[in-house]
Each structure stands twice: as structure tokens, then as C-alpha cells.
Amino acid sequence: MNKQNGDSIYKTPEANLLEEEELPTSLLKSNLSYTKLLLLFWLSLLYLLATLPLVAISFMSGVVPDNESYRLATDIVSLIDNLLYLYLLYMFKLLLNYRLACHSVDNYIYAAIILSLIMSVISYIMPEEVESLGFSTLGFFVLMVPLGVVNVIYGIKLLKLQSYFSYLRLYAWSTIVAGIFLASVVLFLFAIPAGMVSSFAMAMMFHATAKELRRHYAGEITTTR
């Protein structure tokens, strides 16, 4: 009898006493698979890696070579980098939708994507006008103000969101800071490093969700055995 009691005390529990939060069905049925989330994580890191030299060039405009071929190459890399960021931002919107059932920031993300896309096109098509303070420059800088405001509101709304993401607050605050720099116009260059911080936080949230999915499917396989 005592032996049976002893066995029952020290026996490993059949069920995990600290069960992890169940993943929502919306995420499990979405196209955000483990492989895709891992790809988004690496693309986010690639974006950061590509942005570093662009940041250096922005702050050292008088040091870098000033020729047409170099400018064209820089403009193309910058355009591709911006388009990659907009794609990642859209995929992050889907992550918020499917993982956290958050749709309150959808319109702000769409607005940020549209405004950023217009600014990227202006900068790519008319780079000389933007640099020489031509007519298109006015439109370019005018768009910075609403883009900055959108980022600030977007970040504030994310701060109010209850989430398991440990990096969400970092993402929200860095987005707010980037928005303030953009809205100020004169300090817009400082929005780039702030945006890089938010991109890093975004990458970590893609990675965290990928690990969740891996654990979920690993648990399913173990259960069916």
C-alpha cells in the first residue's frame, strides 16, 4: 500500500500542468505556416542588413562618390529595400490578425504602406528633384507628416494591445519614435535607425510564432503516436 502511494507521489504527471496557450484556429488555418514565418524572419534580417549601408550613406552624403552609376545602384537598392519592408509590414498585419485577432490597426498599416509606396516611387523616379528641392520635394516632405502621424497612432494602439509577444512593446515604441521623427520632417533621417529597431522586433515576433507552430505540430505528432 505504501509502495503504491509512493509511486503515485513521484510518478510523472501524464498531462503538462503548465499548458501553453492554445494557438487560435485562425492562425492554424491561415497561410502563415512554420516555413513561411521562418522565411519572413530571415527576410526581416536581410532587410536590416541591406538597410545598414543605406543609413551610413544617408549620414555621409558628402563622403560617398557622386556619380550617376553609383546613384542609380543606390536608388535601386533603396527601392528594393523599401518594397521588401512594405511586404514585411503587410505580412505582420496578417500575423496580428491571425495570432492576436487584432484588426484595429489594419487601416493604419494600409495607410502607411500607401504613403511609403508613393514616397518611394517619387524618390526613385525623380531623385534629382528631391535632392535639389524641386517641386516634387514639396510633395515628398508633405507626405512625411501624415506618414509620421499614422506611425504614432499605430504604435499607440499597439501599446494598448494585450499580447504574449515580449517584443511588441519595443516594436510599438520604436514605431512611435520613428513617427515623431518623420512628422518633424527636419529630423526624418533619425527615423531610419528607429525603424530598424522596429524591424528587428518584428523579425523576433515572426520567429516566436514560428516556434509556437513547431511546438504545436510536434505536440500533435506525439499525441497521435
Coordinates of N, CA and C in Angstrom, one line a residue:
M1 N 0.8 -1.2 0.0 CA 0.0 0.0 0.0 C 0.9 1.2 0.0
N2 N 1.9 1.3 0.9 CA 2.8 2.4 1.0 C 3.6 2.6 -0.3
K3 N 3.9 1.4 -0.9 CA 4.7 1.5 -2.2 C 3.8 2.1 -3.3
Q4 N 2.5 1.8 -3.3 CA 1.6 2.4 -4.3 C 1.5 3.9 -4.1
N5 N 1.4 4.3 -2.8 CA 1.3 5.7 -2.5 C 2.6 6.5 -3.0
G6 N 3.7 5.8 -2.7 CA 5.0 6.4 -3.1 C 5.1 6.6 -4.6
D7 N 4.7 5.5 -5.3 CA 4.7 5.6 -6.7 C 3.8 6.7 -7.3
S8 N 2.7 6.9 -6.6 CA 1.7 7.9 -7.1 C 2.2 9.3 -6.9
I9 N 3.0 9.5 -5.8 CA 3.6 10.8 -5.5 C 4.6 11.2 -6.5
Y10 N 5.5 10.3 -6.8 CA 6.7 10.6 -7.6 C 6.5 10.3 -9.1
K11 N 5.3 9.8 -9.4 CA 5.0 9.5 -10.8 C 4.9 10.7 -11.7
T12 N 5.5 10.7 -12.8 CA 5.5 11.9 -13.7 C 4.0 12.1 -14.2
P13 N 3.5 13.3 -14.1 CA 2.1 13.5 -14.5 C 1.9 13.3 -16.0
E14 N 0.8 12.7 -16.3 CA 0.5 12.4 -17.7 C 0.3 13.7 -18.6
A15 N -0.3 14.7 -18.0 CA -0.5 15.9 -18.7 C 0.4 17.0 -18.2
N16 N 0.7 17.9 -19.0 CA 1.6 19.1 -18.7 C 0.8 20.0 -17.8
L17 N 1.2 20.2 -16.5 CA 0.5 21.1 -15.6 C 0.5 22.5 -16.0
L18 N 1.5 22.9 -16.7 CA 1.6 24.3 -17.2 C 1.4 24.3 -18.7
E19 N 0.2 24.2 -19.1 CA -0.1 24.1 -20.5 C 0.1 25.4 -21.2
E20 N 0.7 25.3 -22.4 CA 0.9 26.6 -23.2 C -0.4 27.1 -23.7
E21 N -0.4 28.3 -24.0 CA -1.6 28.9 -24.6 C -1.9 28.3 -25.9
E22 N -3.2 27.9 -26.1 CA -3.6 27.2 -27.4 C -3.5 28.2 -28.5
L23 N -3.0 27.8 -29.6 CA -3.0 28.7 -30.8 C -4.4 28.8 -31.4
P24 N -4.7 30.0 -31.8 CA -6.1 30.2 -32.4 C -6.2 29.5 -33.7
T25 N -7.5 29.1 -34.0 CA -7.7 28.3 -35.2 C -7.5 29.2 -36.4
S26 N -7.7 30.5 -36.3 CA -7.4 31.4 -37.4 C -6.0 31.3 -37.9
L27 N -5.0 31.2 -36.9 CA -3.6 31.0 -37.3 C -3.3 29.7 -37.9
L28 N -3.9 28.6 -37.3 CA -3.6 27.3 -37.8 C -4.2 27.1 -39.2
K29 N -5.3 27.8 -39.5 CA -5.9 27.6 -40.8 C -5.4 28.6 -41.8
S30 N -4.5 29.5 -41.4 CA -4.0 30.6 -42.3 C -2.9 30.1 -43.1
N31 N -2.4 31.0 -44.0 CA -1.3 30.6 -44.9 C 0.1 30.9 -44.2
L32 N 0.0 31.3 -42.9 CA 1.2 31.6 -42.2 C 1.7 30.3 -41.6
S33 N 2.4 29.5 -42.4 CA 2.9 28.2 -41.9 C 4.3 28.5 -41.2
Y34 N 4.8 27.4 -40.6 CA 6.1 27.5 -39.9 C 7.2 27.9 -40.8
T35 N 7.2 27.3 -42.0 CA 8.2 27.6 -43.0 C 8.1 29.1 -43.5
K36 N 6.9 29.5 -43.7 CA 6.7 30.9 -44.2 C 7.1 31.9 -43.1
L37 N 6.8 31.7 -41.9 CA 7.1 32.6 -40.8 C 8.7 32.6 -40.6
L38 N 9.3 31.4 -40.8 CA 10.7 31.4 -40.7 C 11.4 32.2 -41.8
L39 N 10.8 32.1 -43.0 CA 11.2 32.8 -44.2 C 11.1 34.3 -43.9
L40 N 10.0 34.7 -43.3 CA 9.7 36.1 -43.0 C 10.7 36.7 -42.0
F41 N 11.1 35.8 -41.0 CA 12.1 36.1 -40.1 C 13.5 36.4 -40.8
W42 N 13.9 35.6 -41.7 CA 15.1 35.8 -42.4 C 15.1 37.0 -43.3
L43 N 13.9 37.2 -43.9 CA 13.8 38.3 -44.8 C 13.9 39.6 -44.0
S44 N 13.3 39.6 -42.8 CA 13.4 40.8 -41.9 C 14.9 41.1 -41.6
L45 N 15.7 40.0 -41.3 CA 17.1 40.2 -41.0 C 17.8 40.7 -42.3
L46 N 17.4 40.2 -43.4 CA 18.0 40.6 -44.7 C 17.7 42.1 -45.0
Y47 N 16.5 42.5 -44.6 CA 16.1 43.9 -44.8 C 17.0 44.8 -43.9
L48 N 17.3 44.3 -42.7 CA 18.1 45.1 -41.8 C 19.5 45.2 -42.3
L49 N 20.0 44.1 -42.8 CA 21.4 44.0 -43.3 C 21.5 45.0 -44.5
A50 N 20.5 45.0 -45.4 CA 20.5 45.9 -46.6 C 20.4 47.3 -46.2
T51 N 19.7 47.6 -45.1 CA 19.4 49.0 -44.7 C 20.7 49.6 -44.1
L52 N 21.5 48.9 -43.4 CA 22.7 49.4 -42.7 C 23.5 50.3 -43.6
P53 N 23.9 49.8 -44.8 CA 24.7 50.7 -45.7 C 24.0 52.0 -46.2
L54 N 22.6 51.8 -46.3 CA 21.8 52.9 -46.8 C 21.8 54.0 -45.7
V55 N 21.7 53.6 -44.4 CA 21.8 54.5 -43.3 C 23.1 55.2 -43.3
A56 N 24.2 54.5 -43.5 CA 25.5 55.1 -43.5 C 25.6 56.1 -44.6
I57 N 25.1 55.8 -45.8 CA 25.2 56.7 -46.9 C 24.3 58.0 -46.6
S58 N 23.2 57.8 -46.0 CA 22.3 59.0 -45.6 C 23.1 60.0 -44.7
F59 N 23.8 59.5 -43.8 CA 24.5 60.3 -42.8 C 25.9 60.8 -43.3
M60 N 26.4 60.2 -44.5 CA 27.7 60.6 -45.0 C 27.5 61.0 -46.5
S61 N 26.5 61.8 -46.8 CA 26.3 62.1 -48.2 C 27.4 62.9 -48.9
G62 N 28.2 63.6 -48.1 CA 29.3 64.4 -48.7 C 30.6 63.5 -48.8
V63 N 30.6 62.3 -48.3 CA 31.8 61.5 -48.4 C 31.8 60.5 -49.5
V64 N 30.5 59.9 -49.8 CA 30.4 58.9 -50.8 C 30.6 59.4 -52.2
P65 N 31.0 58.6 -53.2 CA 31.2 59.1 -54.5 C 29.9 59.7 -55.1
D66 N 30.1 60.7 -55.9 CA 28.9 61.4 -56.6 C 29.0 61.2 -58.1
N67 N 28.5 60.0 -58.5 CA 28.4 59.8 -60.0 C 27.1 59.1 -60.3
E68 N 26.7 59.1 -61.5 CA 25.4 58.6 -62.0 C 25.2 57.1 -61.7
S69 N 26.3 56.3 -62.0 CA 26.2 54.9 -61.8 C 26.0 54.5 -60.3
Y70 N 26.7 55.2 -59.5 CA 26.6 54.9 -58.1 C 25.2 55.3 -57.5
R71 N 24.7 56.4 -58.0 CA 23.4 56.9 -57.6 C 22.3 55.9 -58.0
L72 N 22.4 55.5 -59.3 CA 21.4 54.5 -59.8 C 21.4 53.3 -59.0
A73 N 22.6 52.7 -58.7 CA 22.7 51.5 -57.9 C 22.1 51.7 -56.5
T74 N 22.4 52.8 -55.9 CA 21.9 53.1 -54.6 C 20.4 53.3 -54.6
D75 N 19.9 53.9 -55.6 CA 18.4 54.1 -55.8 C 17.7 52.8 -55.9
I76 N 18.3 51.9 -56.7 CA 17.6 50.6 -57.0 C 17.6 49.8 -55.7
V77 N 18.8 49.7 -55.0 CA 18.8 49.0 -53.7 C 17.9 49.6 -52.7
S78 N 17.8 50.9 -52.7 CA 16.9 51.6 -51.7 C 15.4 51.2 -52.1
L79 N 15.1 51.2 -53.4 CA 13.7 50.9 -53.8 C 13.3 49.4 -53.4
I80 N 14.3 48.5 -53.7 CA 14.0 47.1 -53.4 C 13.9 46.9 -51.9
D81 N 14.7 47.6 -51.1 CA 14.7 47.6 -49.7 C 13.4 48.1 -49.1
N82 N 12.9 49.2 -49.7 CA 11.6 49.7 -49.2 C 10.4 48.8 -49.6
L83 N 10.5 48.2 -50.8 CA 9.4 47.3 -51.2 C 9.4 46.1 -50.3
L84 N 10.6 45.6 -49.9 CA 10.7 44.4 -49.0 C 10.1 44.8 -47.7
Y85 N 10.4 46.0 -47.2 CA 9.8 46.4 -45.9 C 8.3 46.5 -45.9
L86 N 7.7 47.0 -47.0 CA 6.3 47.1 -47.1 C 5.6 45.7 -47.2
Y87 N 6.3 44.8 -47.8 CA 5.8 43.4 -47.9 C 5.8 42.8 -46.5
L88 N 6.9 43.0 -45.7 CA 7.0 42.5 -44.4 C 6.0 43.1 -43.5
L89 N 5.7 44.4 -43.7 CA 4.7 45.1 -42.9 C 3.3 44.5 -43.1
Y90 N 3.0 44.2 -44.4 CA 1.7 43.6 -44.7 C 1.6 42.2 -44.1
M91 N 2.7 41.4 -44.1 CA 2.7 40.1 -43.5 C 2.5 40.2 -42.0
F92 N 3.1 41.3 -41.4 CA 3.0 41.5 -40.0 C 1.5 41.8 -39.6
K93 N 0.8 42.5 -40.5 CA -0.6 42.8 -40.3 C -1.4 41.4 -40.2
L94 N -1.0 40.5 -41.1 CA -1.7 39.2 -41.1 C -1.4 38.5 -39.8
L95 N -0.1 38.6 -39.3 CA 0.2 38.0 -38.1 C -0.6 38.5 -36.9
L96 N -0.8 39.8 -36.9 CA -1.6 40.5 -35.9 C -3.1 40.0 -36.0
N97 N -3.6 39.8 -37.2 CA -4.9 39.4 -37.5 C -5.1 38.0 -37.0
Y98 N -4.2 37.0 -37.4 CA -4.5 35.6 -37.2 C -4.0 35.2 -35.8
R99 N -2.9 35.8 -35.3 CA -2.4 35.3 -34.0 C -3.1 36.0 -32.8
L100 N -3.3 37.3 -33.0 CA -3.8 38.1 -31.8 C -5.3 38.6 -32.1
A101 N -5.9 38.2 -33.2 CA -7.2 38.6 -33.6 C -7.3 40.2 -33.5
C102 N -6.2 40.8 -33.9 CA -6.2 42.3 -33.9 C -6.4 42.8 -35.3
H103 N -7.5 43.6 -35.4 CA -7.8 44.2 -36.7 C -7.9 45.7 -36.6
S104 N -7.7 46.2 -35.4 CA -7.9 47.7 -35.2 C -6.9 48.5 -35.8
V105 N -5.7 47.9 -36.2 CA -4.7 48.7 -36.8 C -4.5 48.5 -38.3
D106 N -5.5 47.7 -38.9 CA -5.4 47.4 -40.3 C -5.3 48.6 -41.2
N107 N -6.2 49.6 -40.9 CA -6.3 50.8 -41.8 C -5.0 51.6 -41.6
Y108 N -4.4 51.7 -40.5 CA -3.2 52.4 -40.3 C -2.0 51.8 -41.0
I109 N -2.0 50.4 -41.0 CA -1.0 49.7 -41.8 C -1.1 50.0 -43.3
Y110 N -2.4 49.9 -43.8 CA -2.7 50.2 -45.2 C -2.2 51.6 -45.6
A111 N -2.6 52.5 -44.7 CA -2.2 54.0 -44.9 C -0.7 54.1 -45.0
A112 N 0.0 53.5 -44.1 CA 1.5 53.6 -44.0 C 2.1 52.9 -45.3
I113 N 1.5 51.8 -45.8 CA 2.0 51.2 -47.0 C 1.8 52.1 -48.2
I114 N 0.6 52.7 -48.3 CA 0.3 53.5 -49.5 C 1.2 54.8 -49.5
L115 N 1.3 55.4 -48.4 CA 2.1 56.6 -48.3 C 3.6 56.3 -48.5
S116 N 4.1 55.3 -48.0 CA 5.5 54.9 -48.2 C 5.8 54.5 -49.6
L117 N 4.8 53.8 -50.2 CA 5.0 53.4 -51.6 C 5.0 54.7 -52.5
I118 N 4.2 55.6 -52.3 CA 4.2 56.9 -53.1 C 5.5 57.6 -52.9
M119 N 6.0 57.7 -51.7 CA 7.3 58.4 -51.4 C 8.4 57.6 -52.1
S120 N 8.4 56.3 -52.1 CA 9.5 55.5 -52.7 C 9.5 55.7 -54.2
V121 N 8.3 55.8 -54.8 CA 8.2 56.0 -56.3 C 8.7 57.4 -56.6
I122 N 8.3 58.4 -55.9 CA 8.8 59.8 -56.1 C 10.3 59.8 -56.0
S123 N 10.8 59.2 -55.0 CA 12.3 59.2 -54.7 C 13.1 58.5 -55.8
Y124 N 12.5 57.4 -56.4 CA 13.1 56.7 -57.4 C 13.0 57.3 -58.8
I125 N 11.8 57.8 -59.1 CA 11.6 58.4 -60.5 C 12.3 59.7 -60.6
M126 N 12.2 60.6 -59.5 CA 12.7 61.9 -59.6 C 13.7 62.2 -58.5
P127 N 14.8 61.4 -58.4 CA 15.8 61.6 -57.3 C 16.5 62.9 -57.3
E128 N 16.8 63.5 -58.5 CA 17.4 64.8 -58.6 C 16.6 65.9 -58.1
E129 N 15.2 65.8 -58.4 CA 14.3 66.8 -58.0 C 14.2 66.8 -56.5
V130 N 14.2 65.6 -55.9 CA 14.1 65.5 -54.4 C 15.3 66.1 -53.8
E131 N 16.5 65.8 -54.3 CA 17.7 66.3 -53.7 C 17.9 67.8 -54.0
S132 N 17.4 68.3 -55.1 CA 17.6 69.8 -55.4 C 16.5 70.6 -54.9
L133 N 15.6 70.1 -54.1 CA 14.5 70.8 -53.5 C 13.6 71.4 -54.6
G134 N 13.3 70.5 -55.6 CA 12.4 70.8 -56.7 C 10.9 70.7 -56.2
F135 N 10.0 70.8 -57.2 CA 8.6 70.8 -56.9 C 8.2 69.5 -56.2
S136 N 8.8 68.3 -56.7 CA 8.4 67.0 -56.2 C 8.9 66.9 -54.7
T137 N 9.9 67.7 -54.4 CA 10.4 67.6 -53.0 C 9.3 68.0 -52.0
L138 N 8.5 69.0 -52.4 CA 7.4 69.5 -51.6 C 6.5 68.4 -51.3
G139 N 6.1 67.7 -52.3 CA 5.2 66.5 -52.2 C 5.8 65.4 -51.3
F140 N 7.1 65.2 -51.5 CA 7.8 64.2 -50.8 C 7.8 64.5 -49.3
F141 N 8.1 65.7 -48.9 CA 8.2 66.0 -47.5 C 6.8 66.2 -46.9
V142 N 5.8 66.7 -47.7 CA 4.4 66.8 -47.2 C 3.9 65.4 -46.8
L143 N 4.3 64.4 -47.6 CA 3.8 63.0 -47.3 C 4.4 62.5 -46.0
M144 N 5.6 63.0 -45.6 CA 6.2 62.6 -44.4 C 5.4 62.9 -43.1
V145 N 4.7 64.0 -43.2 CA 3.9 64.4 -42.0 C 2.8 63.4 -41.7
P146 N 1.9 63.1 -42.7 CA 0.8 62.1 -42.4 C 1.4 60.7 -42.1
L147 N 2.5 60.4 -42.8 CA 3.1 59.1 -42.5 C 3.6 59.0 -41.1
G148 N 4.2 60.1 -40.6 CA 4.6 60.1 -39.2 C 3.5 60.0 -38.2
V149 N 2.4 60.8 -38.5 CA 1.2 60.7 -37.7 C 0.6 59.3 -37.6
V150 N 0.5 58.7 -38.8 CA 0.0 57.4 -38.9 C 0.8 56.4 -38.0
N151 N 2.1 56.5 -38.1 CA 3.0 55.6 -37.3 C 2.8 55.8 -35.8
V152 N 2.7 57.1 -35.4 CA 2.5 57.4 -34.0 C 1.2 56.8 -33.5
I153 N 0.1 57.0 -34.2 CA -1.2 56.4 -33.8 C -1.2 54.9 -33.8
Y154 N -0.6 54.3 -34.9 CA -0.4 52.9 -35.0 C 0.3 52.3 -33.8
G155 N 1.4 52.9 -33.4 CA 2.2 52.5 -32.3 C 1.5 52.6 -31.0
I156 N 0.7 53.7 -30.8 CA 0.0 53.9 -29.6 C -1.1 52.8 -29.4
K157 N -1.8 52.5 -30.5 CA -2.8 51.4 -30.5 C -2.2 50.1 -30.1
L158 N -1.0 49.8 -30.6 CA -0.3 48.5 -30.3 C 0.0 48.5 -28.9
L159 N 0.4 49.6 -28.2 CA 0.7 49.6 -26.8 C -0.5 49.2 -26.0
K160 N -1.7 49.5 -26.4 CA -2.9 49.1 -25.7 C -3.3 47.7 -25.9
L161 N -2.6 47.0 -26.8 CA -2.9 45.6 -27.1 C -2.3 44.6 -26.1
Q162 N -3.2 43.8 -25.5 CA -2.7 42.7 -24.6 C -2.2 41.6 -25.4
S163 N -0.9 41.3 -25.2 CA -0.3 40.3 -26.1 C 0.8 39.5 -25.4
Y164 N 1.0 38.3 -25.8 CA 2.1 37.5 -25.2 C 3.5 37.8 -25.8
F165 N 3.4 38.6 -27.0 CA 4.7 39.0 -27.6 C 5.5 39.9 -26.7
S166 N 6.7 39.4 -26.3 CA 7.6 40.2 -25.5 C 8.2 41.4 -26.3
Y167 N 8.2 41.2 -27.6 CA 8.8 42.3 -28.4 C 7.8 43.3 -28.9
L168 N 6.6 43.1 -28.6 CA 5.5 44.0 -29.1 C 5.7 45.4 -28.6
R169 N 6.0 45.6 -27.3 CA 6.2 47.0 -26.8 C 7.4 47.7 -27.4
L170 N 8.5 46.9 -27.6 CA 9.6 47.5 -28.3 C 9.3 48.0 -29.7
Y171 N 8.5 47.1 -30.4 CA 8.1 47.5 -31.7 C 7.2 48.7 -31.7
A172 N 6.3 48.7 -30.8 CA 5.3 49.9 -30.7 C 6.1 51.2 -30.4
W173 N 6.9 51.1 -29.4 CA 7.7 52.4 -29.0 C 8.6 52.9 -30.1
S174 N 9.3 51.9 -30.7 CA 10.2 52.4 -31.8 C 9.4 52.9 -33.0
T175 N 8.2 52.4 -33.3 CA 7.4 52.9 -34.3 C 6.9 54.3 -34.0
I176 N 6.6 54.5 -32.7 CA 6.1 55.9 -32.3 C 7.3 56.9 -32.5
V177 N 8.5 56.5 -32.0 CA 9.7 57.3 -32.2 C 9.9 57.7 -33.6
A178 N 9.9 56.6 -34.5 CA 10.1 56.8 -35.9 C 9.1 57.8 -36.5
G179 N 7.8 57.6 -36.0 CA 6.7 58.5 -36.5 C 7.0 60.0 -36.1
I180 N 7.4 60.2 -34.9 CA 7.7 61.5 -34.4 C 8.8 62.2 -35.3
F181 N 9.9 61.4 -35.5 CA 11.0 61.9 -36.4 C 10.5 62.3 -37.8
L182 N 9.6 61.4 -38.3 CA 9.1 61.6 -39.7 C 8.2 62.9 -39.7
A183 N 7.3 63.0 -38.8 CA 6.4 64.1 -38.7 C 7.1 65.4 -38.5
S184 N 8.3 65.4 -37.9 CA 9.1 66.6 -37.7 C 9.7 67.1 -39.0
V185 N 9.9 66.2 -40.0 CA 10.5 66.5 -41.3 C 12.0 66.7 -41.2
V186 N 12.4 67.7 -40.4 CA 13.8 68.1 -40.3 C 14.6 67.0 -39.6
L187 N 14.0 66.1 -38.9 CA 14.7 65.0 -38.2 C 14.4 63.7 -38.9
F188 N 13.9 63.7 -40.1 CA 13.5 62.4 -40.7 C 14.6 61.4 -40.8
L189 N 15.8 61.7 -41.0 CA 16.9 60.8 -41.1 C 17.0 59.9 -39.8
F190 N 16.6 60.4 -38.7 CA 16.7 59.6 -37.4 C 15.6 58.6 -37.3
A191 N 14.6 58.7 -38.2 CA 13.5 57.7 -38.3 C 14.0 56.4 -38.8
I192 N 15.1 56.4 -39.6 CA 15.7 55.2 -40.2 C 16.2 54.3 -39.1
P193 N 17.1 54.7 -38.2 CA 17.5 53.7 -37.2 C 16.4 53.3 -36.2
A194 N 15.4 54.2 -36.0 CA 14.3 53.8 -35.1 C 13.5 52.8 -35.8
G195 N 13.3 52.9 -37.2 CA 12.6 51.9 -37.9 C 13.3 50.6 -38.0
M196 N 14.6 50.6 -37.9 CA 15.4 49.4 -37.9 C 15.2 48.6 -36.6
V197 N 15.0 49.3 -35.5 CA 14.7 48.7 -34.2 C 13.3 48.0 -34.3
S198 N 12.4 48.7 -34.9 CA 11.0 48.1 -35.0 C 11.1 46.9 -35.9
S199 N 11.9 46.9 -37.0 CA 12.0 45.8 -37.9 C 12.6 44.6 -37.2
F200 N 13.6 44.9 -36.3 CA 14.2 43.8 -35.5 C 13.1 43.1 -34.6
A201 N 12.3 44.0 -34.0 CA 11.3 43.5 -33.1 C 10.3 42.6 -33.9
M202 N 9.9 43.1 -35.1 CA 9.0 42.4 -36.0 C 9.6 41.0 -36.4
A203 N 10.9 41.0 -36.7 CA 11.5 39.7 -37.0 C 11.4 38.7 -35.9
M204 N 11.6 39.2 -34.6 CA 11.6 38.3 -33.5 C 10.2 37.8 -33.2
M205 N 9.1 38.6 -33.6 CA 7.8 38.1 -33.4 C 7.4 37.1 -34.5
F206 N 8.0 37.2 -35.7 CA 7.8 36.2 -36.7 C 8.4 34.9 -36.2
H207 N 9.6 35.0 -35.6 CA 10.4 33.9 -35.2 C 9.6 33.2 -34.0
A208 N 9.1 34.0 -33.1 CA 8.4 33.5 -31.9 C 7.2 32.7 -32.3
T209 N 6.4 33.2 -33.3 CA 5.2 32.5 -33.8 C 5.6 31.2 -34.5
A210 N 6.7 31.2 -35.3 CA 7.2 30.0 -36.0 C 7.5 28.9 -35.0
K211 N 8.2 29.3 -33.9 CA 8.5 28.3 -32.8 C 7.2 27.8 -32.2
E212 N 6.2 28.6 -32.0 CA 4.9 28.2 -31.4 C 4.3 27.1 -32.3
L213 N 4.3 27.4 -33.6 CA 3.7 26.4 -34.6 C 4.5 25.1 -34.6
R214 N 5.8 25.2 -34.5 CA 6.6 24.0 -34.5 C 6.3 23.1 -33.2
R215 N 6.2 23.8 -32.1 CA 5.8 23.1 -30.8 C 4.4 22.5 -30.9
H216 N 3.5 23.2 -31.6 CA 2.1 22.8 -31.7 C 2.0 21.5 -32.5
Y217 N 2.7 21.5 -33.7 CA 2.6 20.3 -34.6 C 3.4 19.2 -34.0
A218 N 4.5 19.5 -33.3 CA 5.3 18.4 -32.6 C 4.5 17.8 -31.5
G219 N 3.6 18.6 -30.8 CA 2.8 18.0 -29.8 C 1.7 17.1 -30.4
E220 N 1.2 17.5 -31.6 CA 0.2 16.7 -32.3 C 0.7 15.4 -32.7
I221 N 1.9 15.4 -33.2 CA 2.6 14.1 -33.6 C 2.8 13.2 -32.4
T222 N 3.2 13.8 -31.3 CA 3.4 13.0 -30.1 C 2.1 12.4 -29.6
T223 N 1.1 13.2 -29.7 CA -0.2 12.7 -29.2 C -0.8 11.6 -30.0
T224 N -0.6 11.6 -31.3 CA -1.1 10.6 -32.2 C -0.4 9.3 -32.2
R225 N 0.8 9.3 -31.6 CA 1.6 8.1 -31.5 C 1.1 7.1 -30.4

